[in-house]
Coordinates of C-alpha atoms in Angstrom, one line a residue:
X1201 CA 24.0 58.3 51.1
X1202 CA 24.5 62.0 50.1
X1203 CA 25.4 61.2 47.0
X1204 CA 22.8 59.2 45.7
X1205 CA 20.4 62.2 47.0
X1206 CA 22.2 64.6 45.0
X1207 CA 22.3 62.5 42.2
X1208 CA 18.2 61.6 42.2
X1209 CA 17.9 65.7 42.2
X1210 CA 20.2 66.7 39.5
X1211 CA 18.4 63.8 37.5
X1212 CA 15.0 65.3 38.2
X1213 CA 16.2 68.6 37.1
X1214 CA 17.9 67.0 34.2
X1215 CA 14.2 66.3 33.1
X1216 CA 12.8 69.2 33.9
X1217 CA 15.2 70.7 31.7
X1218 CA 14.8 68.4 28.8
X1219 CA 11.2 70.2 28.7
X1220 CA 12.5 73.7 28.3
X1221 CA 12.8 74.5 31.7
X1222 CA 16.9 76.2 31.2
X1223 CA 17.1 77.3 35.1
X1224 CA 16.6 73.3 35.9
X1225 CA 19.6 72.1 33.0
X1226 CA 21.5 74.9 35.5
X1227 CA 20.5 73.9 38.9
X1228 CA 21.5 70.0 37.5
X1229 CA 24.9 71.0 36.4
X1230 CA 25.0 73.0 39.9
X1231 CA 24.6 69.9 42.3
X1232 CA 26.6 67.1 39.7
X1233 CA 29.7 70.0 40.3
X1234 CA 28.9 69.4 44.4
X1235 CA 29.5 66.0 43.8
X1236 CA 32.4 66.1 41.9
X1237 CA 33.9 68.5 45.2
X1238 CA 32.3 65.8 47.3
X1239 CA 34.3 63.1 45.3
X1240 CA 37.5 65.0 45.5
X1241 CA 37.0 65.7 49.4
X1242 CA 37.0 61.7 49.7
X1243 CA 40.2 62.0 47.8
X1244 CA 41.8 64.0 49.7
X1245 CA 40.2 62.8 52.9
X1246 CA 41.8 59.1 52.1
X1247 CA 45.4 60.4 51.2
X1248 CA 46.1 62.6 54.5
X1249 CA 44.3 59.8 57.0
X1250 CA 46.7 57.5 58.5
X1251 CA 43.1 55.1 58.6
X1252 CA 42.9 55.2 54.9
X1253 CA 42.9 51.6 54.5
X1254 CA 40.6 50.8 56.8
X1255 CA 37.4 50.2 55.4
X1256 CA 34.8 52.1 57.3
X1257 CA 35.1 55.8 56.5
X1258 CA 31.7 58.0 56.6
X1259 CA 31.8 60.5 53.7
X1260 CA 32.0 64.4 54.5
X1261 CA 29.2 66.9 53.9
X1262 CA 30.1 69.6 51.1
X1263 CA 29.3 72.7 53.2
X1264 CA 29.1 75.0 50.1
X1265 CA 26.4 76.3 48.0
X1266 CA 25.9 76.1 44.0
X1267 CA 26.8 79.2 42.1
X1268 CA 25.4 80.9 39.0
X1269 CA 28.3 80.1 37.2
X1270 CA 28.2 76.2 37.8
X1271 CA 28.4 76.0 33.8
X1272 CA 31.7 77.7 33.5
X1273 CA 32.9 76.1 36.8
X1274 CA 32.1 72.5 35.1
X1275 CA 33.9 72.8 32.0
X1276 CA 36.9 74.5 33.3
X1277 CA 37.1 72.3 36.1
X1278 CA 40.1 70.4 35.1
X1279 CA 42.1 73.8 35.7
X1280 CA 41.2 73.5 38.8
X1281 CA 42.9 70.3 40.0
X1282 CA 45.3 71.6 37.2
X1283 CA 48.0 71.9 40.5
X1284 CA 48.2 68.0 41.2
X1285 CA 49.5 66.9 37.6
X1286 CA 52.5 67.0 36.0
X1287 CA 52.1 70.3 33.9
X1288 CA 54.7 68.7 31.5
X1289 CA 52.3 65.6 30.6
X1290 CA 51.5 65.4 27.0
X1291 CA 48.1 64.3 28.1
X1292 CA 47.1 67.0 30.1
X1293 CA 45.0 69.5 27.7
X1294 CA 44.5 67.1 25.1
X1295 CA 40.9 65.2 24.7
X1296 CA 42.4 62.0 24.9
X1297 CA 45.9 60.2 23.9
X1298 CA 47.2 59.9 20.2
X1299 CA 45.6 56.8 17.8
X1300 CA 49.1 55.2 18.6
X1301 CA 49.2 55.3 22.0
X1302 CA 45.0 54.9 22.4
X1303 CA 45.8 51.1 20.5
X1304 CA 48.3 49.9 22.7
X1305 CA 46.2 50.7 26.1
X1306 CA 43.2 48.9 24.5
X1307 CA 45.9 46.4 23.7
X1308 CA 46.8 46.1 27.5
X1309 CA 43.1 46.3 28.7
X1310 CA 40.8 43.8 26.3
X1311 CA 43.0 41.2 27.5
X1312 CA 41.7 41.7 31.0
X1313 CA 38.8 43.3 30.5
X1314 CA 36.4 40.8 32.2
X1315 CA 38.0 40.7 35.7
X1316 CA 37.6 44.5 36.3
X1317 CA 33.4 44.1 35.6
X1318 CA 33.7 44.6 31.6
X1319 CA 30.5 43.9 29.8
X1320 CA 30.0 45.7 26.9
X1321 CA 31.1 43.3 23.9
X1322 CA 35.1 44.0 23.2
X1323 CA 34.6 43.7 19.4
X1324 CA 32.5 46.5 19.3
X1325 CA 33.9 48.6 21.8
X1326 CA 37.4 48.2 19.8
X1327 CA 35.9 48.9 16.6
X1328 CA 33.6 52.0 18.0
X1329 CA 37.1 53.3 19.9
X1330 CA 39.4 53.6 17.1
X1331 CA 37.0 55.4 14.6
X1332 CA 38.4 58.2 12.9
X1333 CA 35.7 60.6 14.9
X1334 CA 36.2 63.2 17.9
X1335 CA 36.0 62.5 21.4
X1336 CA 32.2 61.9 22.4
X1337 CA 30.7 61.8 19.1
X1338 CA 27.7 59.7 19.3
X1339 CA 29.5 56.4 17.3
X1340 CA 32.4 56.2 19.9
X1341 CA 32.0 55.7 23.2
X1342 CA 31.2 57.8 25.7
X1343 CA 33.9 59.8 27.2
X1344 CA 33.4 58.3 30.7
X1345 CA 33.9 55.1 29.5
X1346 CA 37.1 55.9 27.4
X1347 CA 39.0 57.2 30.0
X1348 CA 38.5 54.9 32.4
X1349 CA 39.3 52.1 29.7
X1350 CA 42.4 53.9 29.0
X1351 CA 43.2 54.8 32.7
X1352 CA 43.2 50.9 33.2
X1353 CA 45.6 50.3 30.2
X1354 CA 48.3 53.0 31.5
X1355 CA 47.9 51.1 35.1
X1356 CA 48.5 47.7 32.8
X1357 CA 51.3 48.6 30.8
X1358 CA 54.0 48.6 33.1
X1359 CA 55.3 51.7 31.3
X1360 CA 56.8 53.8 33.1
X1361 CA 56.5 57.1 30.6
X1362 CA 52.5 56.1 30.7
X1363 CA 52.9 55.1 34.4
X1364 CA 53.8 59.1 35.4
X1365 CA 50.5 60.2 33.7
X1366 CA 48.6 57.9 35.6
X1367 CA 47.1 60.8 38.2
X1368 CA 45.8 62.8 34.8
X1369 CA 44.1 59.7 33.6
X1370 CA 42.4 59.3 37.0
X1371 CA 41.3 62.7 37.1
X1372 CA 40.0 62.4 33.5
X1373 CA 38.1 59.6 33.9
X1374 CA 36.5 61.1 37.4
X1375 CA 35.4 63.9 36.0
X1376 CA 33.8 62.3 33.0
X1377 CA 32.0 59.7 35.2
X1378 CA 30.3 62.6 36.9
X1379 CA 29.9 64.9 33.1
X1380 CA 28.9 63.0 30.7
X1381 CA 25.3 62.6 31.8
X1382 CA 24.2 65.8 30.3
X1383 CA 25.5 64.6 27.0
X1384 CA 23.3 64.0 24.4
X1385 CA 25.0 60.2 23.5
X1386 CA 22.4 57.4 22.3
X1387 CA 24.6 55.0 25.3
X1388 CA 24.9 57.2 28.1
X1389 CA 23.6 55.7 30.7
X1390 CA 25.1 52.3 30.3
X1391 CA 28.2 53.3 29.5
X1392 CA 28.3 55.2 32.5
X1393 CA 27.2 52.2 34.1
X1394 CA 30.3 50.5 32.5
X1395 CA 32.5 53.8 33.4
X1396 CA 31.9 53.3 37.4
X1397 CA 32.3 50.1 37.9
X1398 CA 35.4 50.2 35.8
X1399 CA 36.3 53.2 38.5
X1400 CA 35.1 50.9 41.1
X1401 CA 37.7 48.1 40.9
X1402 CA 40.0 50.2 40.3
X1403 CA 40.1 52.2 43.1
X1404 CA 39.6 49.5 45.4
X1405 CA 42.7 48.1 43.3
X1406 CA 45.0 51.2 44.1
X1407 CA 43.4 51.3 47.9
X1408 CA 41.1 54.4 47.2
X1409 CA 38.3 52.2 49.4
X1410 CA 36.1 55.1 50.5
X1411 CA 35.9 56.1 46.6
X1412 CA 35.3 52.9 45.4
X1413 CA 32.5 52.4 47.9
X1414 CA 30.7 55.3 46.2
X1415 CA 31.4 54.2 43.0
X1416 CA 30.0 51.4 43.6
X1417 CA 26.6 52.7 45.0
X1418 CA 26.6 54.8 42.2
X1419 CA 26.4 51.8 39.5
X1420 CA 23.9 50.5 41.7
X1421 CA 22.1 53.1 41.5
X1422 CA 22.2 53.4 38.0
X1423 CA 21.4 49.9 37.2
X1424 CA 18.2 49.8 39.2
X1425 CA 17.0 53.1 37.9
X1426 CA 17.4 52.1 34.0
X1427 CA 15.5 48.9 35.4
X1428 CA 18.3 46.2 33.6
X1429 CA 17.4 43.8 36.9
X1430 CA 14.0 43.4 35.2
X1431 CA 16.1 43.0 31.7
X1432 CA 14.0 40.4 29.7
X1433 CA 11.3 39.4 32.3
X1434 CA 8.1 37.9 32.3
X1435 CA 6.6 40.6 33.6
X1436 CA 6.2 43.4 30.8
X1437 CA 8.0 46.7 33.3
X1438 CA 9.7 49.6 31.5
X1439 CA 13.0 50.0 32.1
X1440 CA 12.8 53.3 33.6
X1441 CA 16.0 56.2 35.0
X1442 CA 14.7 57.7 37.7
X1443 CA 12.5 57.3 41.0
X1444 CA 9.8 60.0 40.5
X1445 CA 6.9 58.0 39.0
X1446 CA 5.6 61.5 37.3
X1447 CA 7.4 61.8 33.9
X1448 CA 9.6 58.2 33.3
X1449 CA 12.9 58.9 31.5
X1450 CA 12.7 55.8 29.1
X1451 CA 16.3 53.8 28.4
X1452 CA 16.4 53.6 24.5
X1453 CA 15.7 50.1 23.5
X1454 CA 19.0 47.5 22.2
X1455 CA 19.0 47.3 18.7
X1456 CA 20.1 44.0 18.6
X1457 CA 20.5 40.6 20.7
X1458 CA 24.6 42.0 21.0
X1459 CA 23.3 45.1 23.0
X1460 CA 20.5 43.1 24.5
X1461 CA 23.7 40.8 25.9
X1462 CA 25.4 43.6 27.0
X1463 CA 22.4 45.1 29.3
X1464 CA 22.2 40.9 31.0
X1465 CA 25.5 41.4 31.3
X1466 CA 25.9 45.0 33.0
X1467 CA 23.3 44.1 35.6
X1468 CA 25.2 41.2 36.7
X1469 CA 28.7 43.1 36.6
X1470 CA 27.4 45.4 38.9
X1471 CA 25.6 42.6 41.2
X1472 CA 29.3 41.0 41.9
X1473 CA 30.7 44.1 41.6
X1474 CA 28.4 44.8 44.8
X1475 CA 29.2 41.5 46.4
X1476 CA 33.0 41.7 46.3
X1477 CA 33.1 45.0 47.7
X1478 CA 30.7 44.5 50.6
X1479 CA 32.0 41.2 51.9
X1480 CA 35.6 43.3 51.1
X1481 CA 35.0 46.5 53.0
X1482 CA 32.1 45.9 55.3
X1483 CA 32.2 44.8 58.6
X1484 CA 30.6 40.8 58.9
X1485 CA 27.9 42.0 60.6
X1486 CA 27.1 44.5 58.2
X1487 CA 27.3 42.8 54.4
X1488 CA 24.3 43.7 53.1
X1489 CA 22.7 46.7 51.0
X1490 CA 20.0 47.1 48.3
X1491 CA 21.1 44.4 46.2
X1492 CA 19.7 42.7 49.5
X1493 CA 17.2 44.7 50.5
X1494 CA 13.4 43.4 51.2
X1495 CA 11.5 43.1 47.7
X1496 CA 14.1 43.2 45.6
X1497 CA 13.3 40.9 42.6
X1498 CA 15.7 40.1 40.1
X1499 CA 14.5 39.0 37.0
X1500 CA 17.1 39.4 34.6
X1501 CA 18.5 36.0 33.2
X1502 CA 21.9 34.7 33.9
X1503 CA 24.7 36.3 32.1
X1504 CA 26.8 35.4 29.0
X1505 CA 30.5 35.5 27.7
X1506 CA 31.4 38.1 26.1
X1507 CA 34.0 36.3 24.2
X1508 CA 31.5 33.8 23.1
X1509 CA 28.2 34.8 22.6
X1510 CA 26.7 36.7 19.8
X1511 CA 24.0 37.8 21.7
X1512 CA 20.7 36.2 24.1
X1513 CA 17.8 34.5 21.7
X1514 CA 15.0 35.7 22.1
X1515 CA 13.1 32.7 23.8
X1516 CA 15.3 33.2 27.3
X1517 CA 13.6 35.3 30.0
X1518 CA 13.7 35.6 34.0
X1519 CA 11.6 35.0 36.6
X1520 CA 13.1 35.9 40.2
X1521 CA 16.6 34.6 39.6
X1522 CA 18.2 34.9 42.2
X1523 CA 16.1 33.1 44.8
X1524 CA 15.3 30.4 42.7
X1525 CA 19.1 29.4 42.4
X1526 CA 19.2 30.4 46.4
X1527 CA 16.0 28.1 47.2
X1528 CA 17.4 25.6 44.8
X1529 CA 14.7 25.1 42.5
X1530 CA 14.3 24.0 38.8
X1531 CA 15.6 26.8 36.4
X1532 CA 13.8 27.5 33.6
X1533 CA 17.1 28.8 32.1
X1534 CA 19.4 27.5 34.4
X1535 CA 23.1 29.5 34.0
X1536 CA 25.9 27.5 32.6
X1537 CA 28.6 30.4 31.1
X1538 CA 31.1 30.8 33.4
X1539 CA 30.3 34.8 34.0
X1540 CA 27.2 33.0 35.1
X1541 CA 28.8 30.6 37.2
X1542 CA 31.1 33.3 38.3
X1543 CA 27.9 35.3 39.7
X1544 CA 26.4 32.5 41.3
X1545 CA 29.7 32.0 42.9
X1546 CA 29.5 35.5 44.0
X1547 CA 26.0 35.2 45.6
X1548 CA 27.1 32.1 47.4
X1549 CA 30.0 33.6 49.1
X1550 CA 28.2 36.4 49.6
X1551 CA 25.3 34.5 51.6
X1552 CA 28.0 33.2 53.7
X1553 CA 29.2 36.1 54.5
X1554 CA 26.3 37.1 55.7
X1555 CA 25.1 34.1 57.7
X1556 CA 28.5 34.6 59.6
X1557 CA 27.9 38.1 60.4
X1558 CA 24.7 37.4 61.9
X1559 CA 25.7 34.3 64.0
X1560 CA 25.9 35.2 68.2
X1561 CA 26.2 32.3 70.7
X1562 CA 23.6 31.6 73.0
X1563 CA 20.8 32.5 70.2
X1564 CA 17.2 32.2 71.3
X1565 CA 16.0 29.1 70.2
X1566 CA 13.5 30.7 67.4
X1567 CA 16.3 32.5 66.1
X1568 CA 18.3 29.2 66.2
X1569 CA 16.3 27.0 64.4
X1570 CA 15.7 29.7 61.9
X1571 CA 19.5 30.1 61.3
X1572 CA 20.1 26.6 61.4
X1573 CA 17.9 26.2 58.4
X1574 CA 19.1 28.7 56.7
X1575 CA 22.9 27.8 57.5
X1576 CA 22.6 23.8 56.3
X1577 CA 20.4 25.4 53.4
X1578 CA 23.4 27.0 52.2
X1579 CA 25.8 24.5 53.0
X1580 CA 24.2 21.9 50.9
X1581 CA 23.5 24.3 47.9
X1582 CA 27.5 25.2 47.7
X1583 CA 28.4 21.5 48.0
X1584 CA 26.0 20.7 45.3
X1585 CA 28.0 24.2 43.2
X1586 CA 30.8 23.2 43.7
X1587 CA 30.6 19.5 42.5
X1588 CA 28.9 20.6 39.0
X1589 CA 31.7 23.2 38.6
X1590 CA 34.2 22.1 35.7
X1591 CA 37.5 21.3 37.2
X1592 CA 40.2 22.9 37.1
X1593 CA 42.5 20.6 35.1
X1594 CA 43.6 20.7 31.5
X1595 CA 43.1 24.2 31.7
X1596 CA 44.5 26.7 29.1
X1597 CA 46.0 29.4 32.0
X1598 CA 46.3 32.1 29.1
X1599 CA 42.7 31.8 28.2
X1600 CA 40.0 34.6 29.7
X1601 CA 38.1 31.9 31.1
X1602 CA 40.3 30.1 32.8
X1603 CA 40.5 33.2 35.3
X1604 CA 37.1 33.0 35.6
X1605 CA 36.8 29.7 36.3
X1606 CA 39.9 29.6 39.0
X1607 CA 38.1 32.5 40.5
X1608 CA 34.9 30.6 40.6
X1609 CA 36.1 28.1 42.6
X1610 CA 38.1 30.1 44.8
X1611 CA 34.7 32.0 45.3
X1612 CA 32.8 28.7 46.4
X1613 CA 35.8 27.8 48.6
X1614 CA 35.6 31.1 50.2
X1615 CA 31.9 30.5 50.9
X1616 CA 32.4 27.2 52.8
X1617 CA 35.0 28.8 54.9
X1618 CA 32.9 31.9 55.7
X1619 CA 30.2 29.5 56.6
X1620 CA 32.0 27.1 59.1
X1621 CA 34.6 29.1 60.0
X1622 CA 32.5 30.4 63.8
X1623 CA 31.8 26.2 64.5
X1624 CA 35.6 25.1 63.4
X1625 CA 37.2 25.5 66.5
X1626 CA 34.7 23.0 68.0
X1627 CA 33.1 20.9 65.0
X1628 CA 35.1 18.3 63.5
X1629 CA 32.7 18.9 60.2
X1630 CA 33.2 22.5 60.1
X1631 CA 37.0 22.2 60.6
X1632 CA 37.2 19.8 57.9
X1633 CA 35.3 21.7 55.2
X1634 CA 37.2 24.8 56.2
X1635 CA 40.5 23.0 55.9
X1636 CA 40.1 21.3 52.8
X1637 CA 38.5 24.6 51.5
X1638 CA 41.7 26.2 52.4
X1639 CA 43.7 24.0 50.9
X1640 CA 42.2 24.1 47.5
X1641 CA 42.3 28.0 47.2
X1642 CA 46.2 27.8 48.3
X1643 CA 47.1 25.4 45.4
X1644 CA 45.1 26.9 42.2
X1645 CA 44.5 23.7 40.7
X1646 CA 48.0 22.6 40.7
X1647 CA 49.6 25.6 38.7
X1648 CA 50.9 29.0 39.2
X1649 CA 48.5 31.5 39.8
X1650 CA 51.0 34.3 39.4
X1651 CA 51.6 32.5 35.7
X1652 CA 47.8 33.1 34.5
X1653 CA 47.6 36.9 34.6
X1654 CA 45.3 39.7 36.0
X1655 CA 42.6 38.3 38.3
X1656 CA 39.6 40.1 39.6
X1657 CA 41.3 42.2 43.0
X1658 CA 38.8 40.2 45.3
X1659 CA 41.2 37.0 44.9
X1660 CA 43.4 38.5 47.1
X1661 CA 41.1 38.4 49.9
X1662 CA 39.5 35.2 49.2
X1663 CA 43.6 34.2 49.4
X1664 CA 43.6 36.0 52.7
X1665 CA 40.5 34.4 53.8
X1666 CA 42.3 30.9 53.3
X1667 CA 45.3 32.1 55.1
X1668 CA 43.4 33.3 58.2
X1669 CA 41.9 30.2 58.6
X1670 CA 45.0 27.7 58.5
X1671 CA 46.8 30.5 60.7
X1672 CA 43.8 29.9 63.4
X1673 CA 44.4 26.1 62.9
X1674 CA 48.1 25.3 62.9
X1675 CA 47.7 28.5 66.5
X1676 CA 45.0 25.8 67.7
X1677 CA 47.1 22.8 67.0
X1678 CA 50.2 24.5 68.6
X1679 CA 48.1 25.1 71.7
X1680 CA 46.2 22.2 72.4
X1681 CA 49.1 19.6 70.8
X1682 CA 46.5 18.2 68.2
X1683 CA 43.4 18.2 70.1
X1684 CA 40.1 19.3 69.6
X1685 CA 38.5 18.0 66.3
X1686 CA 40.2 15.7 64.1
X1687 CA 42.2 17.3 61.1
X1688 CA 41.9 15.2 57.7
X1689 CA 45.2 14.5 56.6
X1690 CA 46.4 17.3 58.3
X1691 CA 49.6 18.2 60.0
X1692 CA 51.5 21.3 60.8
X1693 CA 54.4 21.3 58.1
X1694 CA 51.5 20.6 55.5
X1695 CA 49.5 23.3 56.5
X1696 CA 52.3 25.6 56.7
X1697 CA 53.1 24.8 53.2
X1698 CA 49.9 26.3 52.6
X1699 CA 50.1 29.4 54.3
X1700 CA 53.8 29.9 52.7
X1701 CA 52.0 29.7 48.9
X1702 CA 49.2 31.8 50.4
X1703 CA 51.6 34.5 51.8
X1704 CA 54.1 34.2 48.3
X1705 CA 51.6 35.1 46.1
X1706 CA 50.2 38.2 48.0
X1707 CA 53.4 39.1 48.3
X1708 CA 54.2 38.8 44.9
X1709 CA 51.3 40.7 44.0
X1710 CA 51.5 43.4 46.8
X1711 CA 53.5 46.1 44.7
X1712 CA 51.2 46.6 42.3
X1713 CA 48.2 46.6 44.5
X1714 CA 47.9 48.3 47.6
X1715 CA 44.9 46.6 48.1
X1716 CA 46.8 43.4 47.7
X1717 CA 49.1 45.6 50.7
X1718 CA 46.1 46.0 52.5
X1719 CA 45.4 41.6 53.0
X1720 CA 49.1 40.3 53.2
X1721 CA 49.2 43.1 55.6
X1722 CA 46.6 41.7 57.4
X1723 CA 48.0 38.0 56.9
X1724 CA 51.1 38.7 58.0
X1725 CA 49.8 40.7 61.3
X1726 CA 48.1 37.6 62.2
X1727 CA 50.6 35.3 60.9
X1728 CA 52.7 37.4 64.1
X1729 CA 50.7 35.7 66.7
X1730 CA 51.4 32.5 66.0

């Protein structure tokens, strides 16, 4: 992608310049300014396509070439998008809001923090926010990270006065995600990590997909080159930024277990982060990437809540984690939090995905048996999930973790109908785990969902993915008067009652997400057939 390439040469310039070499420092600042016009192109691109919401978009080539004067250009470049805001906003030329107003939007955010990929721990970040220091001083954090924490609260509070400023804040915290890497701040790498995918789910939120595609490539990117997938392994590898093997740029070591915690954490955040937004906006055929790619090892131990933990002790490492929760084997340090649960959930539906993408009838018979292992292998792992998740009963709907652990579920449902959902038109199994899959993701554990609060955007498409699927059935029941394979306690005005929660709550949700749009759009085109 383009913009990883220009991002790997303004890095290597970045430390050639760190050496002395000035020219380098301008030549970095000179390609990260290209990629902010590349950004803005995407912008632009999305908001004058009639296609925008449709999830395949190729990104267009910046035909232009740096100038001397890329430091000027950077610095002044919020005059230059100074056209699209409200020239009247009392956030415009100022750093960042007032003390007041910077309270209330972490007041709106911390609450929520966790389903938009949040890992740093909220204490801290509170604390190191609302210190009586300037904007990017090295004991707050990082600019990047502000503003997209605070772009998050405006899009939260419901205010309306807050709500007008909303396109300043976007641009803000844009243009800091692509800045602040020439700063000088002790954190600047992982809290650019945390700025992106912040940026990430937001854009997908607000239907920005092309944007939030890159932003999510970016994080990747980031995460891999500061090595936090090898974050306490057994094998003794530096975390390293950067893929020249010549001169390392070494990621400061945590000070404590907390920021230990946090780098677990912000390796996983961006591992679902890549999951949801693949299985979201790729094709079936095409869910994969370099999360997936051959050799890829994970090492880094499951993660932790935030709300919870006070950090990892020291005795807890990893060892391939991933596949050894994929091959079902023995964990040494087997994840029971529920952000690990959550990311296991992730994985699961994501390897469903997959494995539906890649079925075709009539397979040759090597390729079949080799699918059919891999299929029932999957199968039986996300039965045996499912049953040691905790339930979702006597539940406090308020609490953080009860999201989590309603989207958990919803996740593993979502798998089980990704992976039966080609063989339930003929296969009285499949058609049953599908249905009663379906079922369980349209009725939330017995309560309202819209009563809980803010859930990670990619519940709306495991929603949709539930309503799909009893559209297809109660269309085959219609047309074949019941026959084919055997429903479980299954009849049309029950299954309709399904859909009808299913479709209410998108709905519900759809005006403040055009993503949400996007799948009862979807829903309800399908929903047209029957």
């Amino acid at each position: 992608m383009i913009t990883e390439f220009l991002k790997i040469m303004a890095w290597r310039a970045m430390k050639m310049a760190r050496k002395g070499h000035a020219k380098a420092r301008e030549r970095a600042r000179g390609v990260w300014w290209v990629l902010s016009q590349l950004k803005a192109q995407v912008k632009l691109s999305e908001e004058s396509t009639p296609s925008a919401l449709q999830p395949s978009v190729s990104i267009p080539e910046v035909p232009c070439k740096p100038s001397s004067s890329f430091s000027s250009t950077v610095s002044k470049s919020p005059a230059l998008v100074s056209s699209a805001l409200d020239t009247s906003s009392p956030f415009l030329w100022a750093e960042e809001p007032a003390f007041n107003i910077i309270k209330s939007l972490l007041d709106k955010f911390l609450p929520h923090c966790q389903q938009f990929g949040f890992f740093l721990n909220p204490n801290r970040f509170r604390e190191a926010t609302l210190l009586p220091l300037s904007f990017g001083h090295a004991s707050r954090p990082t600019p990047a990270v502000l503003s997209a924490v605070y772009l998050w609260g405006v899009h939260l509070s419901q205010s309306e006065v807050l709500l007008q400023q909303e396109p300043s804040f976007i641009l803000r915290a844009l243009h800091h995600s692509v800045t602040d890497i020439f700063g000088s701040h002790p954190d600047v790498i992982l809290h650019t990590l945390q700025a992106e995918i912040l940026l990430s789910y937001y854009l997908l939120h607000v239907g920005r997909f092309v944007e939030a595609k890159c932003h999510t490539a970016t994080a990747v990117s980031l995460a891999l080159g500061a090595g936090l997938h090898k974050t306490k392994s057994t094998y003794l590898i530096p975390s390293i930024l950067g893929l020249s093997s010549d001169a390392p740029v070494l990621v400061p070591l945590p000070r404590d277990t907390i920021e230990e915690g946090e780098r677990i954490n912000g390796f996983w955040a961006v591992l679902v982060l890549h999951k949801y937004i693949t299985v979201a906006l790729e094709p079936p055929t095409s869910v994969c990437g370099t999360l997936e790619a051959p050799g890829m090892q994970v090492d880094t131990p499951w993660p932790l809540d935030i709300w919870t933990s006070e950090g990892i002790s020291p005795e807890i490492c990893g060892n391939d984690t991933i596949q050894t929760f994929l091959l079902d084997r023995v964990e040494r340090h087997p994840g029971t939090s529920l952000m690990a649960l959550n990311a296991k959930a992730a994985i699961l539906f994501h390897r469903s995905a997959q494995l539906a993408g890649q079925w075709v009838p009539n397979m040759q018979p090597q390729k079949l048996q080799a699918y059919t292992i891999e299929f029932l292998s999957t199968h039986r792992l996300t039965e045996t999930f499912r049953s040691i998740l905790p339930p979702l009963t006597h539940l406090d709907i308020k609490h953080p973790a009860a999201r989590i652990l309603i989207l958990a579920h919803a996740l593993t449902d979502a798998a089980m109908i990704k992976l039966h959902i080609n063989f339930s038109s003929a296969n009285s199994s499949s058609n049953r785990y599908c249905l009663e899959a379906a079922r369980r993701i349209t009725t939330f554990g017995g309560f309202s969902i819209l009563e809980v609060g803010y859930i990670n955007p990619i519940m709306n498409t495991l929603l949709a993915e539930a309503c799909s699927f009893l559209i297809q059935e109660i269309s085959r029941m219609r047309l074949s008067g019941n026959m084919g394979p055997e429903n479980v306690e299954g009849n049309e005005d029950e299954l309709l009652e399904h859909l009808r929660n299913g479709v209410e709550v998108l709905s519900a949700q759809s005006d403040e997400s055009i993503f949400t749009k996007y799948q009862l759009k979807k829903t309800q085109e399908a929903l047209s057939t029957i």
